[in-house]
Structures are given as structure tokens and as C-alpha cells.
Amino acid sequence: MAYVAIADRDHEQPMHEPRSFVTKYIWSQDHKVIAIQYSLTAIAIGLVALVLSLAMRLQLGFPDTLSFITPDQYYQAITLHGMIMVIYLLTAILLGGFGNYLIPLMIGARDMVFPYMNMLSYWVYLLSVLVLCSSFFITGGPTGAGWTLYPPQVILPGTPGSDGGIVLMLLSLVLFIVAFTMGGLNYVTTVLQARCRGMTMMRMPLSVWGIFVATILGLLAFPALLVACIMLLLDSVLGTSFFMPALLSMGEVSEHTGGSPILFQHLFWFFGHPEVYIVALPAFGIISDLVSVHARKNIFGYRMMVWAILIIGGISFIVWAHHMYVSGMNPYFSFFFATTTLIIAIPTALKVYNWVLTLWRGDIHMTVPMLFVIGFIFTFINGGITGLFLGNVVVDMPLSDTYFVVGHFHMVMGVSPILVIFGAIYHWYPKITGRMLNDRLGRIHFWATLFGTYAIYLPMHYLGILGLPRRYYTMGDTSFIPDSAQVMNAGISVAALFVSLVQLIFLFNLFWSRTHGKPSGSNPWKATTLEWQTPQTPPKHGNWGPDLPLVYRWAYDYSVPGAAQDYIPQTMAPEDVPTSDASYHGGEGEHS
Amino acid sequence: MSFLSKITEKPWEHAGEIEGLHDRLENGYSANRTGLFLFLAVVSSLFTLFMITYYTRSQFPDWEVLADPRILWVNTAVLVLASVALQMASNAAKQNKTSAMRNSLIAGGVLTLAFIAGQLIAWDQMVKAGYYAADNPANAFFYLFTGLHALHLLGGMWFLVSLGFRMKQTGAKDKVLHSVSLCAIYWHYLLIVWLALFTLLLRT
Ligand code: HEM
Ligand SMILES: [Cu+2]
């Protein structure tokens, strides 16, 4: 038997067409519905995090006039903001949302291989979000330990939420990891096992590659967070001393002895650094596809892009301690981790070059997704370069825990992935709903978001060089900080308010276009990949009608010389390609 | 098809080909099997990290070496037998000997439960002897490791039992038989994990 792919086993995989509203939209096993559920939940909780950041910004910008949050609340806001943005928004939407929607459609499968587990994954994720939210309503409130949850302060009585909040936070993380694992097993197995005929690994679009490798990273890295969470939970609930050293807390000797806070930091960052790439790799993949479609050119160096994704994925496991230069680690360790950090910049830079080279002499269509692509490339270069600074121990020492770091990581893993997510939504919304998002609103949204976020984060680099410390409720009368810093802080806060308000335009566009948008047809961007070739738009349950697609070519046949159209869908056999002149010979070896 | 030659393939060539490509999904692995192996990779990552953490923490001066309860040896033997039983079930399934398979599965399940009960007895002995989790990290790790390992076994039991129900309903179809072999793999794997944990617990 040559094939065991799901492709040839349709009879073994009966599709249960859902009948009632509940099985169709709520208790659904359809990957597309689950994707929407994941995305909407992630956006909802992301808006909470956005509001929290505004509370912080108002406090920082106008400490004397608007003191409506207390120092404790500031710490709680900072913690929940960071944690939600990184885990519950970005990880969830990129893998649970885009991963779920795109993988089966892009590789020509009818669904994920374990649909029931996929459904459970969403519901456990929702539960983790609810547990997280519930910590706002208990006495003592959510934890205020910072998103890194460092012991010992995380469970000492002086930290807000040290009794109930931290327990709920840790439980919620454990649930999230369970949910992620169930989803992740699905994504990887689906890519490995359910590709349709002709869809070799190297014919997969880079979006799938990015999501695939990011999921593997997640599957291997989240256990580190799980270990850290479980042991921290025991330290706080049972009074064990895995991480908690002996110390005096509020004048009393604590019950703990001998634990190692540094051990926690290692575990946390062994997860924490790959997490950056769990977010970045899907974004890289999506950008590669968007840039190719909207510049009507094959992606420059497809194979290099795949290799870079794999290499980055591998190296990302040996750079974690660059977050710990100031922890008193052995300097030789620091030397090692600084080296690996600089090495990982090479494949990353290579990807940037390839995006730019794809644009080079392309037939660039300035669509809204393309705007976001270009915005992303600028922002990512910006954040990447400050990353190179911080990767060097001597540069990081003075800058660590200042606003320079806040500026850096917001550029590289805040703004950049968010721009990708926006671009991707503008790009795939027509497939999801059958209608285009409003173009003019999209352009306003793009420019306002781009300039707004730069107005927020560029000045932060400068503040950081001045020495403005991170995670401070208010600067007070600090002698080395000039008064003008406060003016800048106020300006940043105004920009943050502006950016947040602009997002309302986007939300309005999402809902309004759902019913009033221009009908898109099945392939508005004239793209080659499989998701645009479905018989119906939006795709029905089972995606492909009676027959699964056959794939004849790679995902990037744009502007092939001699072909009549500037794109050839992956499902088109060479003999069916309409030609404009006799020189066309099947698209073979024309472009490399 | 090696991984390296797969990712060095030039996808823009061979337009039009469907069959005869390098990468044809013909490895004969079913999705369930792939899923299981991936899951084992995740669990390996989890336990490896736990063991590294254990080792690191054991180097600190407050560590007090723990006299492990004798019953752990008995439990280990029971778990080995459970693994053997599941392997016999898997072999019987391959030869389509349904009743032999059923008996071995039941034996495997009972032995597994006996192992878990034995671990609980070990906990009980520890508590009675005054080794509380909060007193010393060595004690805490003991409870943590045995508990987590037992949880993974219980997860396996849940699959085993639901497999039993499915067999009752639909009879011993190919798919069910295939699942038996997956169960056996999972049990062997957890046996290995236990042996690793046990060695580590004994040595420190
Ligand atoms: C308009 C959008 C945003 C604004 C105005 C904003 C603002 C802030 C502010 C004021 C802080 C506290 C800085 C400090 O005092 O140290 C912060 C921290 C943080 N933000 Fe954002 N942020 C935004 C979006 C994001 C996004 C999209 C991410 C996703 C990666 C993110 C991740 C973080 C993290 C990880 C922290 C650190 C939390 C901690 O120190 O524990 N933020 N943000
Ligand atoms: Cu890092």
C-alpha cells in the first residue's frame, strides 16, 4: 500500500455533518469554527490587557493628576498585561487561531486528525482564561509579581496577590499548557500525516512551516514552564522549598529554607526564550506568504527560508540565559549565551533579506496586507537591532531593567507580531467570511497604528538610555532623570491612548464588513495556495467537496514567464496552464 | 527518505508530478501512532527537565538523603509485569487471538492498579515515618515524582478502559487492535520513565 495519508482513506474518516446550532458553532469539532473561537477569545482577553496597559500609561504619564491606581494595582496591571499579551493573546491566536484555520486548508486536509481533541483544546483554553480572569475578583486580587513570576517575591506577603492570585495564575497556566499540548499534537500530526496527494513537505507554504516548527518548539518548551509552575505552586501552597530560600520576610523568619530562585529563572527562560520564537516563527511564515502574494513574486530563497526556520527553532533552545546576565551567573555562562544569541541573529537576518529581496522588482500591490508586511519588516529590523545590543553582556548590564528593554521587546515581540496578525486578518478575512474588509478603514487603521506605536516605543529607547527604570509605579524625584523625561512620558501616554482608540476602527471594520463588505469571490488576491481553491467560500464542513485536491506544484508560482496569468494555483496541472506564448514549458526550472 | 534530502529538495522543479516524489507519506505510520510518539516526546521533555532540576537542587547543602521505602522494589516488579502483560496483549492482537488479548489486557490493568496502590502505600509509610514534603526538598521530590508518574499511568488506564468499552460495542476491529499495540508502547515508555526516576531517587 503506497498511501496511508488521510487523503486515501476517506472511507475511514466519515464526516459527521453537524446539524444543530450548538454542534455547528459551539460544541464544534470543525477546525475552522475552533479557529474562530480561539481567535475571538484571544482578542477579547487581549483587549483586557490593552486596557490594563492604558491604566499603567495614564499613571506613568500623569502621576500627579490622575492617580486612580495604587502601586499595588500597578503591579497587578503590569503582570497581567504582560502575561496575557504573550501567552493568552499571541500564542493562542497564532497557533490556536491561525494554526487551526490554515493548516488543514493549506495542506489539503478535511480537518485536523484528532478533531475531538482539538475541540477539547479550545475549551480548556477558555477555562484557563476564565480562571485567569477570576483572579481579578478574589480578595487580594491577581498576582503582581511581574510576568516572569520570579520567586521569592512572588509568594512573599508584600507582593499583591501572594495568597490567592498567584495560585490562580499558576493553575491557569497549567490549564493553558494542557490546552496547548492537545492542540499542538494535532497541528504537528496533521502536517505530518494528513497532507493531500502531491503536497510534499517542501511544497507547503511557509505559513505552515512556521506554524509547524513553532508548535514543535512549544511542545518541547512549555513543559519547562509546567515544571516551574508545579514546583512554584507547591512552594506556595504546601510550603516546600524548591525555589524559596531561607529569608526574613516582614521581620519574621519564613518557613522556607535553602531553595534556589535562580533555578526558577533557568526553567522560566528555558521556556521563555523559545516562547519568543513560538510567536515569531508563525509570524515569519505568514509574512513570507503575504509578501509573495502581494508582490506577485515567488518567495526569494524558499529553501533557505525553511532551513532558517529549522535552525532558528534549534538554536532558540540554547540562548535562554541572555535574560539572566544580571542574575549573578558565572561570566563564562554569559559569554556562551551571548555568543549563541549573536549566532541566532544570522538566520533571522537572512529571512529579513529574503523578504526584502522578494519585494525587489516585484509587482508590488499596495494592498492593506502589503502595508502591514512593510510595517512589519521595518519594525522587526528595529527591534532586532536593539536585540543585538542587548545580547552583549556589557551593553545589557546597564540597560537591563530600563525602558530600553521595554522598547526593545515591544518592538520585536509586541508590535511586530501584532502587525502580522492584522495583515493576516486583512488577507484571510475574505476566505473566512466571503467579504472584503473595508479598504479605506484598513488604511487608516494601518497608518495610525504604525505611527502611533512608533510614537510609543521609539522614545522608550531614549528614556532607557537615560536610565529610567522599568516596572516603576512613579519616578518621583530621581536626581539623574531630567524633568523633560516626564514630558516624554506624558507624550507616550497620549500616543498609547490614541493607538488604543484606533483599534476601535478595526473592530468596527471586522463586524461591519461581515455583513456589509464587498463580496470577495473565492480568490480575491489571486493566490496560488490551496485555501483559495476551495469549492465554496467560506469553505464548508470538510473543506473540499467530494474530492480532495491534487497538488502539482509548489506554493509560489507567481509571474511565471509565459503563463497567461500571473499566478498558477497549486492544483493546476501543467497541461491546463493557459499560456500567453509558446515559450512556456510547464513552469519547470524557470525560477530559482 | 532521509530528512536531509527531503529538505534539500528543490520544490520549484518537478511541477506537474504527483506520484514518484520523494516525500510520499509512505512511512506506514498511522496518525494515532505519530500522535503517540509526539506525546511521548512532550512527556520526555517534562520528565527530563524534572530530573535535571532534581539533580541541581540535590547539590544544595540542605539536601537530606532519603531512605526510600522498600516497597518500591515490589512496585517496580509489578510495573514490569504490567508491561509484560500489555506486550502479550499486543502480540495476541496481532495474531487476532481475541480472548487471549482480553485476558492479558485485564491482567495488565489490574497490575497497573496494583502498582499505583503500592505507590500509595509507599506514601503512607513515608508520612507515618514523618517525612513531610515541606521538611526537605528530597521528600518533596519523592512525592512529586511518584505522583506525576502515577498520574500518567492513570491517563493510560483511562485509555485502556475506554478501549475495553469500545471493544464491547464494536467488537475487536482492526483499529481497536492497533490501539492495543499503542497502549503497550505507552506502558513500556512509562516503565522506562519509572526506572529512571527510581534510579535517581535511590542514588540521592
Ligand atoms: C498599545 C499597546 C501596548 C502598550 C501601550 C503597552 C504598554 C506597556 C507598559 C506601560 C508596560 C510596563 C512597563 C514597565 O513599567 O516596566 C508594559 C509591559 C509589558 N508589555 Fe506591553 N504594551 C502594549 C502591548 C504589548 C504587547 C502586544 C505585548 C506582547 C508581547 C506586550 C508585552 C509586554 C510585556 C511582556 C511586558 C512586561 C511585563 C512585566 O514587566 O512583567 N505589550 N507594556
Ligand atoms: Cu530571549
PDB file of C-alpha atoms in Angstrom, chain A residues 2-5 114 185 188-189 192-193 195 197-198 200-203 219-220 223-224 226-227 230-231 234 238-242 257-260 263 267 270 302-303 307 310 550-554 574 586-589 591-592, chain B residues 3 6-32 34-36 38-39 41-42 45-46 49-50 52-53 56-57 60 62 133-135 137 140-141 144 148 175:
ATOM      1  CA  ALA A   2       1.560   3.224  -1.092  1.00  0.00           C
ATOM      2  CA  TYR A   3      -0.535   5.717   0.776  1.00  0.00           C
ATOM      3  CA  VAL A   4      -1.746   5.843   4.276  1.00  0.00           C
ATOM      4  CA  ALA A   5      -2.451   9.543   4.206  1.00  0.00           C
ATOM      5  CA  PHE A 114      -7.925  14.464  16.078  1.00  0.00           C
ATOM      6  CA  LEU A 185      -0.158  17.388  18.966  1.00  0.00           C
ATOM      7  CA  VAL A 188       2.065  18.567  14.097  1.00  0.00           C
ATOM      8  CA  THR A 189       0.405  15.228  13.416  1.00  0.00           C
ATOM      9  CA  LEU A 192       2.918  15.026   9.057  1.00  0.00           C
ATOM     10  CA  GLN A 193       0.037  12.736   8.225  1.00  0.00           C
ATOM     11  CA  ARG A 195      -1.308  16.247   3.535  1.00  0.00           C
ATOM     12  CA  ARG A 197      -1.564  13.906  -2.613  1.00  0.00           C
ATOM     13  CA  GLY A 198       1.305  15.806  -4.145  1.00  0.00           C
ATOM     14  CA  THR A 200       5.275  17.258  -0.164  1.00  0.00           C
ATOM     15  CA  MET A 201       6.797  18.972   2.824  1.00  0.00           C
ATOM     16  CA  MET A 202       8.748  21.248   0.524  1.00  0.00           C
ATOM     17  CA  ARG A 203       5.628  22.239  -1.363  1.00  0.00           C
ATOM     18  CA  LEU A 219       5.547  21.192  22.726  1.00  0.00           C
ATOM     19  CA  LEU A 220       9.118  20.899  23.947  1.00  0.00           C
ATOM     20  CA  PRO A 223       6.999  21.534  29.792  1.00  0.00           C
ATOM     21  CA  ALA A 224       9.688  23.755  31.314  1.00  0.00           C
ATOM     22  CA  LEU A 226       4.907  23.409  33.564  1.00  0.00           C
ATOM     23  CA  VAL A 227       7.718  22.156  35.772  1.00  0.00           C
ATOM     24  CA  ILE A 230       4.045  22.949  39.529  1.00  0.00           C
ATOM     25  CA  MET A 231       7.009  23.438  41.802  1.00  0.00           C
ATOM     26  CA  LEU A 234       3.931  23.504  45.818  1.00  0.00           C
ATOM     27  CA  LEU A 238       2.484  23.267  50.691  1.00  0.00           C
ATOM     28  CA  GLY A 239       5.412  25.319  51.880  1.00  0.00           C
ATOM     29  CA  THR A 240       8.082  23.248  50.140  1.00  0.00           C
ATOM     30  CA  SER A 241      11.386  24.898  49.313  1.00  0.00           C
ATOM     31  CA  PHE A 242      12.201  24.114  45.717  1.00  0.00           C
ATOM     32  CA  THR A 257      14.993  27.055  53.613  1.00  0.00           C
ATOM     33  CA  GLY A 258      17.636  26.579  51.011  1.00  0.00           C
ATOM     34  CA  GLY A 259      15.720  26.800  47.741  1.00  0.00           C
ATOM     35  CA  SER A 260      17.172  28.307  44.600  1.00  0.00           C
ATOM     36  CA  LEU A 263      16.766  27.543  39.316  1.00  0.00           C
ATOM     37  CA  LEU A 267      13.390  26.956  33.979  1.00  0.00           C
ATOM     38  CA  PHE A 270      14.229  27.808  29.052  1.00  0.00           C
ATOM     39  CA  TYR A 302      12.254  29.225  -0.332  1.00  0.00           C
ATOM     40  CA  ARG A 303      14.613  26.522   0.832  1.00  0.00           C
ATOM     41  CA  TRP A 307      16.226  25.972   6.766  1.00  0.00           C
ATOM     42  CA  LEU A 310      14.536  24.998  11.422  1.00  0.00           C
ATOM     43  CA  LEU A 550      -4.286  17.201  -6.048  1.00  0.00           C
ATOM     44  CA  VAL A 551      -1.170  19.298  -5.798  1.00  0.00           C
ATOM     45  CA  TYR A 552       1.015  19.671  -8.866  1.00  0.00           C
ATOM     46  CA  ARG A 553       3.447  22.396  -7.889  1.00  0.00           C
ATOM     47  CA  TRP A 554       4.905  24.469  -5.083  1.00  0.00           C
ATOM     48  CA  PRO A 574       0.941  21.837 -16.281  1.00  0.00           C
ATOM     49  CA  GLY A 586       5.226  23.793 -17.657  1.00  0.00           C
ATOM     50  CA  GLY A 587       6.799  26.147 -15.188  1.00  0.00           C
ATOM     51  CA  GLU A 588       9.791  23.944 -14.659  1.00  0.00           C
ATOM     52  CA  GLY A 589      13.090  25.403 -13.566  1.00  0.00           C
ATOM     53  CA  HIS A 591      12.753  30.488 -11.281  1.00  0.00           C
ATOM     54  CA  SER A 592      15.075  29.690  -8.504  1.00  0.00           C
TER      55      SER A 592
ATOM     56  CA  PHE B   3      15.162  14.241   6.497  1.00  0.00           C
ATOM     57  CA  LYS B   6      13.805  15.921   1.992  1.00  0.00           C
ATOM     58  CA  ILE B   7      14.557  19.488   2.951  1.00  0.00           C
ATOM     59  CA  THR B   8      17.129  19.949   0.222  1.00  0.00           C
ATOM     60  CA  GLU B   9      14.666  19.038  -2.488  1.00  0.00           C
ATOM     61  CA  LYS B  10      14.018  21.850  -4.935  1.00  0.00           C
ATOM     62  CA  PRO B  11      10.275  22.297  -4.925  1.00  0.00           C
ATOM     63  CA  TRP B  12      10.110  24.572  -7.945  1.00  0.00           C
ATOM     64  CA  GLU B  13      11.270  21.721 -10.101  1.00  0.00           C
ATOM     65  CA  HIS B  14       9.047  18.764 -10.952  1.00  0.00           C
ATOM     66  CA  ALA B  15       5.956  20.878 -11.489  1.00  0.00           C
ATOM     67  CA  GLY B  16       3.204  18.544 -12.533  1.00  0.00           C
ATOM     68  CA  GLU B  17       4.417  15.498 -10.692  1.00  0.00           C
ATOM     69  CA  ILE B  18       2.282  13.924  -8.065  1.00  0.00           C
ATOM     70  CA  GLU B  19       3.444  10.370  -7.737  1.00  0.00           C
ATOM     71  CA  GLY B  20       7.098   9.457  -7.665  1.00  0.00           C
ATOM     72  CA  LEU B  21       8.127  12.357  -5.486  1.00  0.00           C
ATOM     73  CA  HIS B  22      10.468  11.716  -2.617  1.00  0.00           C
ATOM     74  CA  ASP B  23       8.082  12.621   0.032  1.00  0.00           C
ATOM     75  CA  ARG B  24       5.056  10.438  -0.253  1.00  0.00           C
ATOM     76  CA  LEU B  25       3.845   9.773   3.245  1.00  0.00           C
ATOM     77  CA  GLU B  26       4.522   6.118   2.808  1.00  0.00           C
ATOM     78  CA  ASN B  27       6.077   5.514   6.151  1.00  0.00           C
ATOM     79  CA  GLY B  28       3.082   3.393   7.117  1.00  0.00           C
ATOM     80  CA  TYR B  29       2.642   5.179  10.392  1.00  0.00           C
ATOM     81  CA  SER B  30      -0.894   5.934  11.311  1.00  0.00           C
ATOM     82  CA  ALA B  31      -1.881   9.276  12.719  1.00  0.00           C
ATOM     83  CA  ASN B  32      -2.501   7.765  16.134  1.00  0.00           C
ATOM     84  CA  THR B  34       2.556   9.621  15.237  1.00  0.00           C
ATOM     85  CA  GLY B  35       0.423  11.407  17.787  1.00  0.00           C
ATOM     86  CA  LEU B  36       1.512   8.997  20.498  1.00  0.00           C
ATOM     87  CA  LEU B  38       4.881  13.146  19.730  1.00  0.00           C
ATOM     88  CA  PHE B  39       3.167  12.955  23.061  1.00  0.00           C
ATOM     89  CA  ALA B  41       8.410  13.460  23.231  1.00  0.00           C
ATOM     90  CA  VAL B  42       6.483  16.024  25.266  1.00  0.00           C
ATOM     91  CA  SER B  45      10.816  16.814  27.873  1.00  0.00           C
ATOM     92  CA  LEU B  46       8.780  17.167  31.056  1.00  0.00           C
ATOM     93  CA  LEU B  49      13.538  18.797  32.968  1.00  0.00           C
ATOM     94  CA  PHE B  50      12.257  17.479  36.275  1.00  0.00           C
ATOM     95  CA  ILE B  52      17.706  17.996  35.808  1.00  0.00           C
ATOM     96  CA  THR B  53      16.002  20.197  38.346  1.00  0.00           C
ATOM     97  CA  THR B  56      20.595  20.603  40.587  1.00  0.00           C
ATOM     98  CA  ARG B  57      18.583  21.034  43.741  1.00  0.00           C
ATOM     99  CA  PHE B  60      22.488  22.318  47.710  1.00  0.00           C
ATOM    100  CA  ASP B  62      20.232  21.484  52.898  1.00  0.00           C
ATOM    101  CA  ALA B 133       7.026  17.308  51.847  1.00  0.00           C
ATOM    102  CA  ALA B 134       7.666  20.696  53.385  1.00  0.00           C
ATOM    103  CA  ASP B 135      10.555  19.440  55.552  1.00  0.00           C
ATOM    104  CA  PRO B 137      13.283  19.019  49.111  1.00  0.00           C
ATOM    105  CA  ALA B 140       9.043  16.849  48.246  1.00  0.00           C
ATOM    106  CA  PHE B 141      10.615  15.488  45.082  1.00  0.00           C
ATOM    107  CA  LEU B 144       6.188  14.880  43.214  1.00  0.00           C
ATOM    108  CA  LEU B 148       3.238  12.636  38.467  1.00  0.00           C
ATOM    109  CA  LYS B 175      -8.484  -0.181  14.619  1.00  0.00           C
TER     110      LYS B 175
END
